[in-house]
Tab-separated table of C-alpha atoms in Angstrom:
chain	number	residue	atom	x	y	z
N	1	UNK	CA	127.887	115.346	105.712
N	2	UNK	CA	130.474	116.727	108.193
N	3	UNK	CA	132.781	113.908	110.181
N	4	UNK	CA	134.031	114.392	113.108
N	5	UNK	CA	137.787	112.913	113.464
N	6	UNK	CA	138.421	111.768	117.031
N	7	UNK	CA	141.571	111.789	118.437
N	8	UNK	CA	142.326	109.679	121.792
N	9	UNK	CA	144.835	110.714	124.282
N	10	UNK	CA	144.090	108.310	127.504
N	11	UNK	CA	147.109	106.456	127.367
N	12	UNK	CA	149.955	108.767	127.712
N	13	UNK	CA	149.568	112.037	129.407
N	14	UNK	CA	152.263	113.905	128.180
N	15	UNK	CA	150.818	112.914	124.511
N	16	UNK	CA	147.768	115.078	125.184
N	17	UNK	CA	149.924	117.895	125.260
N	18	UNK	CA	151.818	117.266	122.283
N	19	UNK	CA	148.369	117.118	120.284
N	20	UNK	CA	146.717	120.146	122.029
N	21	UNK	CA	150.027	122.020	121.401
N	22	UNK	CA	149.857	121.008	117.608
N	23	UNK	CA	146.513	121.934	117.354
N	24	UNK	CA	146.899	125.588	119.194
N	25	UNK	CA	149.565	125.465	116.967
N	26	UNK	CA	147.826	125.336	113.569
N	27	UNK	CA	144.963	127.306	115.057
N	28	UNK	CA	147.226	130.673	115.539
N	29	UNK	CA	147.857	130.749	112.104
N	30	UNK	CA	144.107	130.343	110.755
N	31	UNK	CA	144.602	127.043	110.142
N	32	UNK	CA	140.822	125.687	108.686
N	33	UNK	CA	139.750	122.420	110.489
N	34	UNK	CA	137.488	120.664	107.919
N	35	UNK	CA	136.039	118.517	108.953
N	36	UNK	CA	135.902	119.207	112.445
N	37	UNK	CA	138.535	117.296	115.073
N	38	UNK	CA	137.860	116.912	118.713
N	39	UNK	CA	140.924	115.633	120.854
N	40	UNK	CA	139.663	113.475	124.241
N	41	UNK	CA	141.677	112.663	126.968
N	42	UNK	CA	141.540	111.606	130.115
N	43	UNK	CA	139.796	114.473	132.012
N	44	UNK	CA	139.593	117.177	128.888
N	45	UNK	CA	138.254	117.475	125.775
N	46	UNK	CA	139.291	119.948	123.085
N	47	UNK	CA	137.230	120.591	120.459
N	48	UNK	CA	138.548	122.648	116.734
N	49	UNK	CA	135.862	123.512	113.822
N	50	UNK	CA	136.935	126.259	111.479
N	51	UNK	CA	136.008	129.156	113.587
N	52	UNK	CA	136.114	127.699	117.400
N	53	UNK	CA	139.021	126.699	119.552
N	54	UNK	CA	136.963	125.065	122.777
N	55	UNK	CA	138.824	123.553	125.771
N	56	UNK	CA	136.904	122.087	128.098
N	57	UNK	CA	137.627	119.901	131.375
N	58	UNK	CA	135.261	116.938	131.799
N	59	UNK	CA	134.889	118.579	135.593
N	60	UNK	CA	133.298	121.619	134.953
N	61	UNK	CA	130.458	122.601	134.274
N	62	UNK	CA	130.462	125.723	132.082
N	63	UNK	CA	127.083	126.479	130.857
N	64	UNK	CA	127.735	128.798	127.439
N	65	UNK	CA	130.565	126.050	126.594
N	66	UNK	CA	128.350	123.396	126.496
N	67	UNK	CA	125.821	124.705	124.273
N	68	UNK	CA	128.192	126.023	121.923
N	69	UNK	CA	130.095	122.416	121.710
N	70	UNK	CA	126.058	120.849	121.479
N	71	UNK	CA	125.408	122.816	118.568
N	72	UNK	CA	128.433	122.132	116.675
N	73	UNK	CA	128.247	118.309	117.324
N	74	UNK	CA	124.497	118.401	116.418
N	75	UNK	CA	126.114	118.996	112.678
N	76	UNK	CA	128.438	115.561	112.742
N	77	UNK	CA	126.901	113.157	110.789
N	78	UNK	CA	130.060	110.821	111.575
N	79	UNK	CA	133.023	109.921	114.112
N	80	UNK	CA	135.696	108.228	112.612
N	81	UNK	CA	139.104	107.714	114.666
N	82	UNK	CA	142.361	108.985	113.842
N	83	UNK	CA	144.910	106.740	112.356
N	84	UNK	CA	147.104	107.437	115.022
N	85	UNK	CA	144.783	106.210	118.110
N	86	UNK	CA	145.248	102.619	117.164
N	87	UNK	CA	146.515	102.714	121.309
N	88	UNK	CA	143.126	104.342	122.500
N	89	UNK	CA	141.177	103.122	125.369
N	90	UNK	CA	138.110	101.151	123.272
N	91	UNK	CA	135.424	101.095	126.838
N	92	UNK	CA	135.848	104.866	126.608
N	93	UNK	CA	135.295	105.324	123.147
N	94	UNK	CA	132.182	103.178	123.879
N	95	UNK	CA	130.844	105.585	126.335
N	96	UNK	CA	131.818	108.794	124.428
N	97	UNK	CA	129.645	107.029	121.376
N	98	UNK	CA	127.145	106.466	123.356
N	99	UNK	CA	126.891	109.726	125.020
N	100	UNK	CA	126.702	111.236	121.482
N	101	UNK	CA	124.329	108.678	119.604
N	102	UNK	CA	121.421	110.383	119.667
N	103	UNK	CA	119.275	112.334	117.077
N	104	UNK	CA	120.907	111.840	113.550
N	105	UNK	CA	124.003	111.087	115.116
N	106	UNK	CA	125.963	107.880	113.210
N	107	UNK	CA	129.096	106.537	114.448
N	108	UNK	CA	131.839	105.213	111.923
N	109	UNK	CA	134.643	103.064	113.077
């Protein structure tokens, strides 16, 4: 079973920064992220697995990015939120489960 911890950023943009910085952060110094964490915000996502570092802009549409991210998240059995995005946006994390929820996929609050 690999989760997927999901960590919400829409409310405060300067707060996306502070979690993509931590995360670049830990990633520099081979920092393993098990189970995988993917940070969303309001027009990015960043995604961090053991051995990828993918940041991606909801706007574009890069083809070899995409497919990389779909076969990692075709290994998450689970979402489950961080503790610290009690402030998220909840009809966003409703569409970004739904996007996903498909396959095996399972969603865990």
């Amino acid at each position: 079973m690999l989760t997927c911890t999901v960590y919400t950023v829409f409310t405060l943009s300067h707060k996306a920064f502070d979690v993509l910085a931590h995360f670049r952060w830990l990633a520099l110094r081979r920092v393993s992220f098990e189970p995988l964490h993917l940070v969303v915000g309001r027009s990015f996502f960043c995604i961090f697995t053991k051995k990828h570092m993918l940041l991606q802009t909801l706007e574009q549409e890069v083809d070899n990015t995409r497919k990389c991210l779909r076969d990692i998240l075709q290994k998450v059995t689970h979402f489950k939120l961080a503790a610290d995005s009690r402030k998220m946006d909840i009809l966003r994390l409703f569409v970004l489960r739904r996007a996903w929820r498909h396959g095996n996929f399972m969603t865990d609050s």
